[in-house]
Amino acid sequence: MRTVNVIRAQLRASLSLAVQYRLDFVVEGLLAILWMAVTLVPLLVVFQARQQIVGWTFPEMLLVLGWFVGLKGLLEGAVSPSLMNVIEHVRKGTLDFVLLKPVDAQLLVSLAKIEPWRSIDLFGAAAIFLYAFRQLGRWPSSTDLLLAAAMLGTAVVVMYSIAILVVSIAFFAVRVDNLLYLFQSIFDVARWPSSIFRGTLAIVFTYVLPLALMTTYPALALLGKLTLPTTVGALVGTALFAAFARAIWRVSIARYTSASS
Amino acid sequence: MRHALKAFPQLLRTGFAEAVAYRAEFLIWMFSTNMPLVMLALWAAVARSGPVGSYTQKGFAAYYLAALLVRLLTGSWVVWEMTMEIRQGTLALRLLRPIHPLLAYSAENLAAVPMRGIVAIPLIVIFLWNVRDQLGGDPILWTILAPALLGSWLLTFLVMSIIGTLGLWFESASSLFEAWLGISAILSGYLIPLDLFPAAVREVALVLPFRFLLSFPVELVLGRVDRWHALALLVAQWGYVAAALLATRLVWRSGLRRYAAYGG
Amino acid sequence: MIEVEHLRKWYRVHRRPPGLAAALRSLFHRPYETVKAVDDISFSIAAGERVGFLGPNGAGKTTTLKVLSGLLHPTEGRVLVAGSTPQDRARSFLQQITLVMGQKQQLLWDLPPSETFLLNRAIYDIPKKEYEATLAELTALLELAPLLGKPTRQLSLGERMKCELAVALLHRPKVLFLDEPTIGLDVSMQATVRGFVREYNQRFGATVLLTSHYMEDVAALCPRVMVIDKGKLIYDGSLHELVRRVRPDKRMIVRLTRPVERRDLESLGAVVEHRDAEAVVQVTQDALQGAVARALSTLPLHDLTVEDPPLEEVMRDLFAQGRAA
């Protein structure tokens, strides 16, 4: 309960902070729409030349893009700002204040700062889904939806775990804000279905940096094309990855605490 | 101006020393500039089943590698620097020095170019060598490339300076810059070669200033324009540069007046 | 060297109320108010003077310094520094002044200070000979030699301030504006900075205008002080005179060979402190002679000294008076 209250207070603070910058508030909203358009334009151009790309039709590819837009909003609106915040704490040596609070530190830092206007991305994603399914002329079954939701869960967990790993590095080498930035830019790859890549890159984006898991699998789930082994593999893999990230986080915190005493 | 020119070499030296101090960051920034490669992945997949427009798989590879090269050579980040210095109030210290702050910024940006590309540029050149049959063979075009790159950099830098100066009015003009970035990603040919757009869009994109930020030098590398057209484009580019220079002066002056009235 | 006549600097600022609801409202309606940061002040400072600029936070000290250094335009009034109008920001003007802010730095964070020196040498176009001479002198005075090669980020606050001073004085400015140059420094480093500023002033005949929270800085450095409060100049003269005017009383500190009753002390004046064999008694200027005589004759004295009240108290009283008026 206390944790919930703390998070609520933090969200409120983020919201007031965001509202304070008058121009930003309007501009950022418009920006979110603009970037969505920027993401869409290449697809529009590509599908002028082709009916299908590596087995994906335009509306099917829109589903991938929908997940991408939504997750990118989550990444840039909630995950990155909060983690930037931690990195700032580490740099200024004020993380002690966070660790002193009687709430789980990982939870506290990972929701410390959000950019509320990025929620527009979620609406944008919803709009893309609606349009895509109208184009497809059919709607996903409830099983598909359930599966997609599970895949979305794994996507969020994986993204969050990667971010936590990046921050854990911040305890050892201080200037890693750029590393987070690098991850953000690599995430751009997730806008395409993973089958676009062949050879080494395909393996990297499926297993090493599981971008396929984040957008392609949820899209396949919505289309009812996700196979059972892939689903199970994704769930197990995600659980392992999250546990790994949590373990690393704990080790880092322990090191940080002992180092600064 | 005489003083400024005299000081410029030292400004470059210091800028380079700073870039060396930030080498790790530059390396990461360099790897973050991966959008052309992301786009290349898509088009390469598309072109597996045959060329798109006048681009084969190799053609796309050449296009996006050249785009990456131009981006790394002509990029600037002065907007972020100005916004930060305005927020922290350290712009005051720059204003107290007897040299135009924008000139100092430009030296810092130029001096960092070698550091920005130290790993990537040789790699890109090697990859480009692999698709050399896609590149232009006209030495005149390659000669025009140098002033075209300088023009691209100047245009990028000046637009950034204008938006950065707007930071003296608005608390964070960097959002405005993001909008510019989004629009120019499409209209400069960064995401898609301009000649793949539908005719109507293409006609507009070809005359807007965005083309001269990136597409124009890329077209020169690929030899996709003829000599006379290239020269005309160079003149047009430098016309935009002159206009941007004028606009920068105006905005800077009135920005400074506002700063002097309200403080930083 | 510095002439200021009827200087006014007013701002219109946006009031930003706390709370989410209020912030949302201010998206549509922004209340403004006029802040009179500097409100009609006049003074003149001769070449080579060291002047302390005192006042509580927000009194207008920094605003005045920024106007004098050409960063801010006056709303009204005439300002002349080193023969130039600062707001024109002429090169010849900028070459003659410097502004050091204790809270902001011009040293490049990730490079050694020597790199910033070279940069400023180029920017101020300092001839090589002169540069080397000045640098050698500053290095000796501030003991910079071991610091110049380390990246700035690795220097302590005090070391950084010494380098900041050096880099700000490389072009041998005639006018020094120092805004809280000793903020956050420890006592010995404060003394170093003070000693250096005085040395520079004497050696080059430079004019110094200094603001500080530490009264010690002002007492040690500035024969003349100006006090500003709520944008108005409320005092301009010697520090000694200021103390006499605000607190005409003296403090008699007596040390006794054996403890005495408080009653015995109260006959001398107001007892400020009383501990066993030591006491501090506050006495008005007029009654001082009598009180000293009486103490000598009635108390078992070991030692007796007379002092001015502490500067911090003087200032507190001064601003308290300002508020009451």
PDB file of C-alpha atoms in Angstrom, chain A residues 20-24 27-28 31 34-35 37-39 41-43 45-46 48-50 52-54 61 175 177-179 181-182 185-189 191-193 195-198, chain B residues 22 25 28-29 31-35 38-39 41-43 45-52 57 87 170-173 175-176 178-183 185-186 191-192 196-198:
ATOM      1  CA  GLN A  20       4.697  23.541 -15.980  1.00  0.00           C
ATOM      2  CA  TYR A  21       6.341  23.820 -19.337  1.00  0.00           C
ATOM      3  CA  ARG A  22       3.543  25.319 -21.316  1.00  0.00           C
ATOM      4  CA  LEU A  23       5.031  25.204 -24.771  1.00  0.00           C
ATOM      5  CA  ASP A  24       6.384  21.707 -24.235  1.00  0.00           C
ATOM      6  CA  VAL A  27       4.502  20.749 -28.745  1.00  0.00           C
ATOM      7  CA  GLU A  28       5.237  17.321 -27.296  1.00  0.00           C
ATOM      8  CA  LEU A  31       5.507  15.757 -31.779  1.00  0.00           C
ATOM      9  CA  LEU A  34       4.493  13.725 -36.060  1.00  0.00           C
ATOM     10  CA  TRP A  35       6.863  10.902 -35.151  1.00  0.00           C
ATOM     11  CA  ALA A  37       3.671   9.822 -39.192  1.00  0.00           C
ATOM     12  CA  VAL A  38       7.420   9.672 -39.759  1.00  0.00           C
ATOM     13  CA  THR A  39       7.335   6.003 -38.803  1.00  0.00           C
ATOM     14  CA  VAL A  41       5.764   7.083 -44.275  1.00  0.00           C
ATOM     15  CA  PRO A  42       8.457   4.531 -45.215  1.00  0.00           C
ATOM     16  CA  LEU A  43       5.902   1.719 -45.060  1.00  0.00           C
ATOM     17  CA  VAL A  45       6.285   4.168 -49.803  1.00  0.00           C
ATOM     18  CA  VAL A  46       7.441   0.557 -49.656  1.00  0.00           C
ATOM     19  CA  GLN A  48       3.523   1.317 -53.256  1.00  0.00           C
ATOM     20  CA  ALA A  49       6.145  -0.889 -54.854  1.00  0.00           C
ATOM     21  CA  ARG A  50       5.110  -4.264 -53.412  1.00  0.00           C
ATOM     22  CA  GLN A  52       3.983  -8.177 -49.739  1.00  0.00           C
ATOM     23  CA  ILE A  53       7.339  -7.971 -48.013  1.00  0.00           C
ATOM     24  CA  VAL A  54       8.940 -11.170 -46.727  1.00  0.00           C
ATOM     25  CA  MET A  61       3.031  -5.000 -41.001  1.00  0.00           C
ATOM     26  CA  ARG A 175      28.622   7.878 -17.803  1.00  0.00           C
ATOM     27  CA  ASP A 177      23.291   7.766 -20.090  1.00  0.00           C
ATOM     28  CA  ASN A 178      24.570   7.418 -23.623  1.00  0.00           C
ATOM     29  CA  LEU A 179      24.195   3.661 -23.385  1.00  0.00           C
ATOM     30  CA  TYR A 181      20.370   6.410 -25.669  1.00  0.00           C
ATOM     31  CA  LEU A 182      22.082   3.741 -27.751  1.00  0.00           C
ATOM     32  CA  SER A 185      18.209   3.951 -31.108  1.00  0.00           C
ATOM     33  CA  ILE A 186      18.700   0.212 -31.545  1.00  0.00           C
ATOM     34  CA  PHE A 187      15.072  -0.280 -30.564  1.00  0.00           C
ATOM     35  CA  ASP A 188      14.244   1.425 -33.860  1.00  0.00           C
ATOM     36  CA  VAL A 189      15.019  -1.907 -35.493  1.00  0.00           C
ATOM     37  CA  ARG A 191       9.678  -1.399 -36.227  1.00  0.00           C
ATOM     38  CA  TRP A 192      10.113  -4.130 -38.827  1.00  0.00           C
ATOM     39  CA  PRO A 193       9.137  -7.805 -38.519  1.00  0.00           C
ATOM     40  CA  SER A 195      11.959 -11.946 -40.654  1.00  0.00           C
ATOM     41  CA  ILE A 196      13.375  -8.971 -42.570  1.00  0.00           C
ATOM     42  CA  PHE A 197      16.743  -9.888 -41.175  1.00  0.00           C
ATOM     43  CA  ARG A 198      18.727 -12.871 -42.296  1.00  0.00           C
TER      44      ARG A 198
ATOM     45  CA  TYR B  22      34.603  12.554 -24.762  1.00  0.00           C
ATOM     46  CA  GLU B  25      30.491   9.273 -25.834  1.00  0.00           C
ATOM     47  CA  ILE B  28      28.240   5.643 -28.675  1.00  0.00           C
ATOM     48  CA  TRP B  29      26.658   8.575 -30.523  1.00  0.00           C
ATOM     49  CA  PHE B  31      26.598   3.841 -33.176  1.00  0.00           C
ATOM     50  CA  SER B  32      23.303   5.497 -32.313  1.00  0.00           C
ATOM     51  CA  THR B  33      23.220   6.987 -35.786  1.00  0.00           C
ATOM     52  CA  ASN B  34      21.887   3.757 -37.215  1.00  0.00           C
ATOM     53  CA  MET B  35      18.636   4.830 -38.865  1.00  0.00           C
ATOM     54  CA  VAL B  38      17.540   0.186 -40.216  1.00  0.00           C
ATOM     55  CA  MET B  39      16.028   1.528 -43.418  1.00  0.00           C
ATOM     56  CA  ALA B  41      17.427  -3.616 -43.814  1.00  0.00           C
ATOM     57  CA  LEU B  42      13.869  -2.968 -44.961  1.00  0.00           C
ATOM     58  CA  TRP B  43      14.733  -2.003 -48.526  1.00  0.00           C
ATOM     59  CA  ALA B  45      14.463  -7.243 -48.010  1.00  0.00           C
ATOM     60  CA  VAL B  46      12.125  -5.539 -50.460  1.00  0.00           C
ATOM     61  CA  ALA B  47      14.681  -5.506 -53.268  1.00  0.00           C
ATOM     62  CA  ARG B  48      15.384  -9.237 -52.930  1.00  0.00           C
ATOM     63  CA  SER B  49      12.569  -9.825 -55.383  1.00  0.00           C
ATOM     64  CA  GLY B  50      13.873  -7.247 -57.882  1.00  0.00           C
ATOM     65  CA  PRO B  51      14.794  -3.562 -58.045  1.00  0.00           C
ATOM     66  CA  VAL B  52      12.541  -0.810 -56.721  1.00  0.00           C
ATOM     67  CA  GLN B  57      19.767  -4.139 -53.508  1.00  0.00           C
ATOM     68  CA  ARG B  87      19.021  26.737 -18.652  1.00  0.00           C
ATOM     69  CA  PHE B 170      10.917  29.473 -24.695  1.00  0.00           C
ATOM     70  CA  GLU B 171      12.077  27.339 -21.850  1.00  0.00           C
ATOM     71  CA  SER B 172      12.963  24.478 -24.106  1.00  0.00           C
ATOM     72  CA  ALA B 173      13.173  25.043 -27.793  1.00  0.00           C
ATOM     73  CA  SER B 175      11.088  20.206 -28.764  1.00  0.00           C
ATOM     74  CA  LEU B 176      10.742  22.559 -31.675  1.00  0.00           C
ATOM     75  CA  GLU B 178      12.548  17.633 -32.699  1.00  0.00           C
ATOM     76  CA  ALA B 179       9.746  18.656 -35.013  1.00  0.00           C
ATOM     77  CA  TRP B 180      12.290  19.938 -37.499  1.00  0.00           C
ATOM     78  CA  LEU B 181      14.169  16.658 -37.127  1.00  0.00           C
ATOM     79  CA  GLY B 182      11.062  14.609 -37.816  1.00  0.00           C
ATOM     80  CA  ILE B 183      10.117  16.552 -40.916  1.00  0.00           C
ATOM     81  CA  ALA B 185      14.077  12.900 -41.680  1.00  0.00           C
ATOM     82  CA  ILE B 186      11.508  12.411 -44.401  1.00  0.00           C
ATOM     83  CA  LEU B 191      14.726   7.657 -44.453  1.00  0.00           C
ATOM     84  CA  ILE B 192      13.806   7.167 -48.091  1.00  0.00           C
ATOM     85  CA  LEU B 196      10.952   6.879 -54.556  1.00  0.00           C
ATOM     86  CA  PHE B 197       8.245   9.280 -53.349  1.00  0.00           C
ATOM     87  CA  PRO B 198       5.102   9.742 -55.428  1.00  0.00           C
TER      88      PRO B 198
END
